[in-house]
Amino acid sequence: DKTVLANEQVIDGKGWRSGAVVERKKLNQWFFKISHFSEDLLSELNKLESWPNKVKIMQKNWIGKSFGCEIDFKIQGSKNVKSIKCYTTRPDTLFGFSFLALSVDHPLSKHYEKNDDFITFKKECSKTGTTEESIAQATKIGFKTELHAVNPLDESSKVPVYFANFVLMDYGSGAIFGCPAHDQRDFDFAKKYNLEILRVVSDDQNLSDLSEAFTGDGKIVNSDFLNGLTVEDAKNKIISEVEKRALGEKKTLYRLKDWGVSRQRYWGCPIPMIYLENGTVVPVDKSELPIELPEDIDLKSNGNPLDAHPTWKNTTQKSTGKKAIRETDTLDTFVDSSWYFLRFCSPTHKSSPFDEKKINYWMPVDQYIGGIEHAILHLLYSRFFTKGLNLFNKKIDLTEPFKNLFTQGMVCHETYKDNKGEWLYPEEVQKTEAGNFVKSTDKSKVIVGPAESMSKSKKNTVDPEVMINQYGADAVRWFILSDSPPEKDVQWSDTGVSSANKFLQKIWNLNNQVLNMKEKSNDKKFETKFISGIENFAYKIDNSINSFRFNVTVALFYETFNFFKTYINMDISKKVFTESIIKIMKLMIPFAPHIAFECLELFKCKTANEWPSIIQNGISEEIKIAVQINGKTRDVLNTKKDLDQKEI
């Protein structure tokens, strides 16, 4: 049994998308034992040198390795419970202990199952989310028991025991000791129930009453033998003392919990397990894989449609012929995305999910590109899946799936609501001459919200088909690549797409101008300078592409166009112009493939699919460096390449 929450963001106790009341319920679920790999997933982040640091930090925090102490608190007032274990990362604050708080799912709750007040309290707790954000924002509520906990370092200190909505069963032992002076959740709880708030860490500032929890560093005060120690030294001393007195032990915990893969819905992959009549649960025979979903399904049925299907879930165990019931939960779709890249290595392989030889040849993925929103779950699950396979399949020599990672930004657009609070599509909104936004149909006022990632739920999407039909796919592509660095969000702009289209038209015209150029007398001085300039741009463009600086690349194409226009009427041979523009158009293929290929066809280029040669030793040895003082350019210096700052 695990306590789970529906996969929706909770606002005011309701799912933001559906508006339904969200409650925690106990369900029998299937899990992958990802916690077995907690330390490997954490330590091997250090091997991923070409991953963005922000992604590694997010995964590190999600795994959440913490060092602390598990302390045994004696309990008074109960015949059934003699002690309760609490895990804490702040044992240094033990002398500031003023209450003990338990999860409503703590084993002790069984003694209150017939208490009407506790039942009501538990129902109220089920409306609180399970994320740290939702717990932090929720009003702290508690149910006071008749029990008291004894401070193990001061047996004269006895504090009340509560059940509280901000304590979860899946961290530590589902119990915390409250030190309100140095934890904000504890502080809020103590204020509500008039509990003592004793400061035990001081930064030598005013020690008067606290208006909020002090979570900074400092020296220990009001703590007997710990007084005067730093927080870190106090932690070590208290752990040593607790172990010496046999009151607890030093412990390492991880926030990472086992991955719940059960979903009560139709569209996932069936979990290939069956339930026999004697109560045992066994996997189906391998020869029956894959289990296929029934197509005659009633999607309007209450609950899981598979559970309501009259025949699909009834089966027999192949090896014995005994009657059995299929598992009607389906797998989390993250399971599929955790290994699809392995299937890509041998997509036509029939006898197993993948060919191990092909895995060892192709993997790891050289360059992975994905949104930052997948930084934790998808990327962490893919790493776990790979490590799990490596553990059980000795033919696979792979511990990490993705060698290089690049996280691109999202395409954003303003959001719009009518006076009833309903979301509107951009095409349903008009901008008046006065600069106001109104609804197209009845000219009623429209509320303009911030630019957010495009999503169907908020209707702030633009149909790319409309823009493609009007300007062409290349213009849309060019705008998105040019707007900002690829790791940043793109702010959608119809004007930006129009501008991109105009520039691509100029590129087309330039190509035709070179194609129809008449032969001229050849001035070697101009020609040498022109060729050097083109080689310089080609080098910079190639380098910026390899560095994922696509907006910089687009800016370089603009510079290159202006460079062509500067030299187009000078005495340079048509052959040199033709070879130069072919080189630049090949470099433009990843950015505007349609127009680039059409331009290359104008010149009957037979090597359009070959990347041009980049002459690195032909680059000018001088570069320009702008000198700025207080943000204003005062001079531009011509300097040699690769000088250090002191020399410049």
PDB file of N, CA and C in Angstrom, residues 65-121:
ATOM      1  N   LYS A  65      20.043  13.054  -1.177  1.00  0.00           N
ATOM      2  CA  LYS A  65      20.820  12.337  -0.153  1.00  0.00           C
ATOM      3  C   LYS A  65      21.008  13.243   1.053  1.00  0.00           C
ATOM      4  N   SER A  66      20.691  12.735   2.226  1.00  0.00           N
ATOM      5  CA  SER A  66      20.858  13.530   3.438  1.00  0.00           C
ATOM      6  C   SER A  66      21.472  12.683   4.543  1.00  0.00           C
ATOM      7  N   PHE A  67      22.323  13.340   5.325  1.00  0.00           N
ATOM      8  CA  PHE A  67      22.946  12.683   6.475  1.00  0.00           C
ATOM      9  C   PHE A  67      22.266  13.205   7.728  1.00  0.00           C
ATOM     10  N   GLY A  68      21.950  12.303   8.597  1.00  0.00           N
ATOM     11  CA  GLY A  68      21.280  12.728   9.821  1.00  0.00           C
ATOM     12  C   GLY A  68      21.321  11.650  10.870  1.00  0.00           C
ATOM     13  N   CYS A  69      20.284  11.661  11.684  1.00  0.00           N
ATOM     14  CA  CYS A  69      20.260  10.765  12.831  1.00  0.00           C
ATOM     15  C   CYS A  69      18.835  10.280  13.067  1.00  0.00           C
ATOM     16  N   GLU A  70      18.682   8.999  13.332  1.00  0.00           N
ATOM     17  CA  GLU A  70      17.384   8.458  13.727  1.00  0.00           C
ATOM     18  C   GLU A  70      17.380   8.350  15.247  1.00  0.00           C
ATOM     19  N   ILE A  71      16.432   9.029  15.865  1.00  0.00           N
ATOM     20  CA  ILE A  71      16.391   9.115  17.328  1.00  0.00           C
ATOM     21  C   ILE A  71      15.141   8.411  17.846  1.00  0.00           C
ATOM     22  N   ASP A  72      15.305   7.692  18.950  1.00  0.00           N
ATOM     23  CA  ASP A  72      14.206   6.961  19.580  1.00  0.00           C
ATOM     24  C   ASP A  72      13.638   7.810  20.723  1.00  0.00           C
ATOM     25  N   PHE A  73      12.386   8.246  20.562  1.00  0.00           N
ATOM     26  CA  PHE A  73      11.740   9.056  21.603  1.00  0.00           C
ATOM     27  C   PHE A  73      10.820   8.176  22.451  1.00  0.00           C
ATOM     28  N   LYS A  74      11.002   8.191  23.750  1.00  0.00           N
ATOM     29  CA  LYS A  74      10.088   7.480  24.649  1.00  0.00           C
ATOM     30  C   LYS A  74       8.725   8.161  24.623  1.00  0.00           C
ATOM     31  N   ILE A  75       7.674   7.337  24.693  1.00  0.00           N
ATOM     32  CA  ILE A  75       6.305   7.854  24.654  1.00  0.00           C
ATOM     33  C   ILE A  75       5.613   7.546  25.978  1.00  0.00           C
ATOM     34  N   GLN A  76       4.960   8.552  26.528  1.00  0.00           N
ATOM     35  CA  GLN A  76       4.188   8.379  27.762  1.00  0.00           C
ATOM     36  C   GLN A  76       2.708   8.585  27.469  1.00  0.00           C
ATOM     37  N   GLY A  77       1.869   7.800  28.175  1.00  0.00           N
ATOM     38  CA  GLY A  77       0.421   7.958  28.027  1.00  0.00           C
ATOM     39  C   GLY A  77      -0.230   6.869  27.206  1.00  0.00           C
ATOM     40  N   SER A  78       0.535   5.828  26.804  1.00  0.00           N
ATOM     41  CA  SER A  78      -0.035   4.753  25.996  1.00  0.00           C
ATOM     42  C   SER A  78       0.463   3.402  26.484  1.00  0.00           C
ATOM     43  N   LYS A  79      -0.466   2.436  26.527  1.00  0.00           N
ATOM     44  CA  LYS A  79      -0.081   1.072  26.878  1.00  0.00           C
ATOM     45  C   LYS A  79       0.504   0.344  25.670  1.00  0.00           C
ATOM     46  N   ASN A  80       0.117   0.804  24.482  1.00  0.00           N
ATOM     47  CA  ASN A  80       0.506   0.092  23.261  1.00  0.00           C
ATOM     48  C   ASN A  80       1.814   0.584  22.649  1.00  0.00           C
ATOM     49  N   VAL A  81       2.118   1.869  22.839  1.00  0.00           N
ATOM     50  CA  VAL A  81       3.301   2.446  22.180  1.00  0.00           C
ATOM     51  C   VAL A  81       4.287   2.918  23.241  1.00  0.00           C
ATOM     52  N   LYS A  82       5.480   2.361  23.189  1.00  0.00           N
ATOM     53  CA  LYS A  82       6.509   2.719  24.169  1.00  0.00           C
ATOM     54  C   LYS A  82       7.491   3.751  23.611  1.00  0.00           C
ATOM     55  N   SER A  83       7.681   3.733  22.270  1.00  0.00           N
ATOM     56  CA  SER A  83       8.635   4.678  21.678  1.00  0.00           C
ATOM     57  C   SER A  83       8.289   4.922  20.211  1.00  0.00           C
ATOM     58  N   ILE A  84       8.775   6.044  19.685  1.00  0.00           N
ATOM     59  CA  ILE A  84       8.593   6.389  18.272  1.00  0.00           C
ATOM     60  C   ILE A  84       9.934   6.849  17.717  1.00  0.00           C
ATOM     61  N   LYS A  85      10.309   6.315  16.553  1.00  0.00           N
ATOM     62  CA  LYS A  85      11.563   6.707  15.902  1.00  0.00           C
ATOM     63  C   LYS A  85      11.328   7.902  14.988  1.00  0.00           C
ATOM     64  N   CYS A  86      12.240   8.878  15.042  1.00  0.00           N
ATOM     65  CA  CYS A  86      12.192  10.058  14.163  1.00  0.00           C
ATOM     66  C   CYS A  86      13.535  10.205  13.468  1.00  0.00           C
ATOM     67  N   TYR A  87      13.473  10.475  12.174  1.00  0.00           N
ATOM     68  CA  TYR A  87      14.706  10.795  11.447  1.00  0.00           C
ATOM     69  C   TYR A  87      14.806  12.310  11.311  1.00  0.00           C
ATOM     70  N   THR A  88      15.995  12.856  11.521  1.00  0.00           N
ATOM     71  CA  THR A  88      16.187  14.295  11.374  1.00  0.00           C
ATOM     72  C   THR A  88      17.563  14.600  10.791  1.00  0.00           C
ATOM     73  N   THR A  89      17.611  15.655   9.980  1.00  0.00           N
ATOM     74  CA  THR A  89      18.900  16.137   9.472  1.00  0.00           C
ATOM     75  C   THR A  89      19.423  17.265  10.359  1.00  0.00           C
ATOM     76  N   ARG A  90      18.630  17.653  11.369  1.00  0.00           N
ATOM     77  CA  ARG A  90      19.031  18.741  12.276  1.00  0.00           C
ATOM     78  C   ARG A  90      19.015  18.279  13.733  1.00  0.00           C
ATOM     79  N   PRO A  91      19.806  17.241  14.063  1.00  0.00           N
ATOM     80  CA  PRO A  91      19.833  16.816  15.471  1.00  0.00           C
ATOM     81  C   PRO A  91      20.412  17.888  16.383  1.00  0.00           C
ATOM     82  N   ASP A  92      21.117  18.868  15.824  1.00  0.00           N
ATOM     83  CA  ASP A  92      21.694  19.958  16.623  1.00  0.00           C
ATOM     84  C   ASP A  92      20.626  20.809  17.291  1.00  0.00           C
ATOM     85  N   THR A  93      19.376  20.715  16.812  1.00  0.00           N
ATOM     86  CA  THR A  93      18.294  21.547  17.378  1.00  0.00           C
ATOM     87  C   THR A  93      17.442  20.783  18.389  1.00  0.00           C
ATOM     88  N   LEU A  94      17.942  19.656  18.861  1.00  0.00           N
ATOM     89  CA  LEU A  94      17.133  18.788  19.724  1.00  0.00           C
ATOM     90  C   LEU A  94      16.680  19.483  21.014  1.00  0.00           C
ATOM     91  N   PHE A  95      17.475  20.437  21.519  1.00  0.00           N
ATOM     92  CA  PHE A  95      17.078  21.124  22.753  1.00  0.00           C
ATOM     93  C   PHE A  95      15.983  22.157  22.490  1.00  0.00           C
ATOM     94  N   GLY A  96      15.640  22.396  21.212  1.00  0.00           N
ATOM     95  CA  GLY A  96      14.538  23.291  20.866  1.00  0.00           C
ATOM     96  C   GLY A  96      13.259  22.538  20.554  1.00  0.00           C
ATOM     97  N   PHE A  97      13.242  21.265  20.890  1.00  0.00           N
ATOM     98  CA  PHE A  97      12.142  20.335  20.641  1.00  0.00           C
ATOM     99  C   PHE A  97      10.888  20.742  21.429  1.00  0.00           C
ATOM    100  N   SER A  98       9.745  20.986  20.718  1.00  0.00           N
ATOM    101  CA  SER A  98       8.529  21.382  21.451  1.00  0.00           C
ATOM    102  C   SER A  98       7.288  20.574  21.069  1.00  0.00           C
ATOM    103  N   PHE A  99       7.380  19.697  20.079  1.00  0.00           N
ATOM    104  CA  PHE A  99       6.279  18.774  19.774  1.00  0.00           C
ATOM    105  C   PHE A  99       6.796  17.656  18.875  1.00  0.00           C
ATOM    106  N   LEU A 100       6.045  16.564  18.867  1.00  0.00           N
ATOM    107  CA  LEU A 100       6.337  15.443  17.963  1.00  0.00           C
ATOM    108  C   LEU A 100       5.158  15.339  17.001  1.00  0.00           C
ATOM    109  N   ALA A 101       5.438  15.278  15.686  1.00  0.00           N
ATOM    110  CA  ALA A 101       4.361  15.234  14.692  1.00  0.00           C
ATOM    111  C   ALA A 101       4.452  13.959  13.868  1.00  0.00           C
ATOM    112  N   LEU A 102       3.273  13.348  13.637  1.00  0.00           N
ATOM    113  CA  LEU A 102       3.204  12.082  12.914  1.00  0.00           C
ATOM    114  C   LEU A 102       2.363  12.227  11.651  1.00  0.00           C
ATOM    115  N   SER A 103       2.662  11.407  10.661  1.00  0.00           N
ATOM    116  CA  SER A 103       1.809  11.313   9.479  1.00  0.00           C
ATOM    117  C   SER A 103       0.497  10.634   9.865  1.00  0.00           C
ATOM    118  N   VAL A 104      -0.597  10.991   9.182  1.00  0.00           N
ATOM    119  CA  VAL A 104      -1.890  10.345   9.478  1.00  0.00           C
ATOM    120  C   VAL A 104      -1.856   8.867   9.104  1.00  0.00           C
ATOM    121  N   ASP A 105      -0.834   8.452   8.340  1.00  0.00           N
ATOM    122  CA  ASP A 105      -0.697   7.041   7.973  1.00  0.00           C
ATOM    123  C   ASP A 105       0.316   6.312   8.850  1.00  0.00           C
ATOM    124  N   HIS A 106       0.821   6.979   9.866  1.00  0.00           N
ATOM    125  CA  HIS A 106       1.763   6.348  10.799  1.00  0.00           C
ATOM    126  C   HIS A 106       1.067   5.155  11.464  1.00  0.00           C
ATOM    127  N   PRO A 107       1.806   4.074  11.762  1.00  0.00           N
ATOM    128  CA  PRO A 107       1.193   2.903  12.419  1.00  0.00           C
ATOM    129  C   PRO A 107       0.376   3.244  13.670  1.00  0.00           C
ATOM    130  N   LEU A 108       0.745   4.309  14.365  1.00  0.00           N
ATOM    131  CA  LEU A 108       0.020   4.707  15.564  1.00  0.00           C
ATOM    132  C   LEU A 108      -1.431   5.093  15.253  1.00  0.00           C
ATOM    133  N   SER A 109      -1.716   5.489  13.988  1.00  0.00           N
ATOM    134  CA  SER A 109      -3.067   5.934  13.617  1.00  0.00           C
ATOM    135  C   SER A 109      -4.101   4.816  13.755  1.00  0.00           C
ATOM    136  N   LYS A 110      -3.639   3.568  13.740  1.00  0.00           N
ATOM    137  CA  LYS A 110      -4.571   2.436  13.874  1.00  0.00           C
ATOM    138  C   LYS A 110      -5.330   2.481  15.206  1.00  0.00           C
ATOM    139  N   HIS A 111      -4.711   3.094  16.211  1.00  0.00           N
ATOM    140  CA  HIS A 111      -5.362   3.173  17.525  1.00  0.00           C
ATOM    141  C   HIS A 111      -6.448   4.255  17.569  1.00  0.00           C
ATOM    142  N   TYR A 112      -6.590   5.023  16.462  1.00  0.00           N
ATOM    143  CA  TYR A 112      -7.573   6.114  16.428  1.00  0.00           C
ATOM    144  C   TYR A 112      -8.601   5.910  15.317  1.00  0.00           C
ATOM    145  N   GLU A 113      -8.655   4.690  14.764  1.00  0.00           N
ATOM    146  CA  GLU A 113      -9.538   4.422  13.623  1.00  0.00           C
ATOM    147  C   GLU A 113     -11.016   4.564  13.962  1.00  0.00           C
ATOM    148  N   LYS A 114     -11.365   4.471  15.256  1.00  0.00           N
ATOM    149  CA  LYS A 114     -12.773   4.594  15.652  1.00  0.00           C
ATOM    150  C   LYS A 114     -13.078   5.958  16.273  1.00  0.00           C
ATOM    151  N   ASN A 115     -12.094   6.841  16.223  1.00  0.00           N
ATOM    152  CA  ASN A 115     -12.263   8.182  16.781  1.00  0.00           C
ATOM    153  C   ASN A 115     -12.838   9.088  15.688  1.00  0.00           C
ATOM    154  N   ASP A 116     -14.070   9.559  15.878  1.00  0.00           N
ATOM    155  CA  ASP A 116     -14.750  10.358  14.850  1.00  0.00           C
ATOM    156  C   ASP A 116     -13.973  11.623  14.498  1.00  0.00           C
ATOM    157  N   ASP A 117     -13.413  12.276  15.515  1.00  0.00           N
ATOM    158  CA  ASP A 117     -12.655  13.508  15.262  1.00  0.00           C
ATOM    159  C   ASP A 117     -11.413  13.217  14.413  1.00  0.00           C
ATOM    160  N   PHE A 118     -10.767  12.091  14.698  1.00  0.00           N
ATOM    161  CA  PHE A 118      -9.574  11.736  13.926  1.00  0.00           C
ATOM    162  C   PHE A 118      -9.951  11.384  12.489  1.00  0.00           C
ATOM    163  N   ILE A 119     -11.077  10.681  12.308  1.00  0.00           N
ATOM    164  CA  ILE A 119     -11.540  10.317  10.956  1.00  0.00           C
ATOM    165  C   ILE A 119     -11.795  11.584  10.134  1.00  0.00           C
ATOM    166  N   THR A 120     -12.441  12.571  10.755  1.00  0.00           N
ATOM    167  CA  THR A 120     -12.704  13.854  10.081  1.00  0.00           C
ATOM    168  C   THR A 120     -11.389  14.553   9.740  1.00  0.00           C
ATOM    169  N   PHE A 121     -10.459  14.530  10.692  1.00  0.00           N
ATOM    170  CA  PHE A 121      -9.157  15.154  10.481  1.00  0.00           C
ATOM    171  C   PHE A 121      -8.403  14.482   9.329  1.00  0.00           C
TER     172      PHE A 121
END
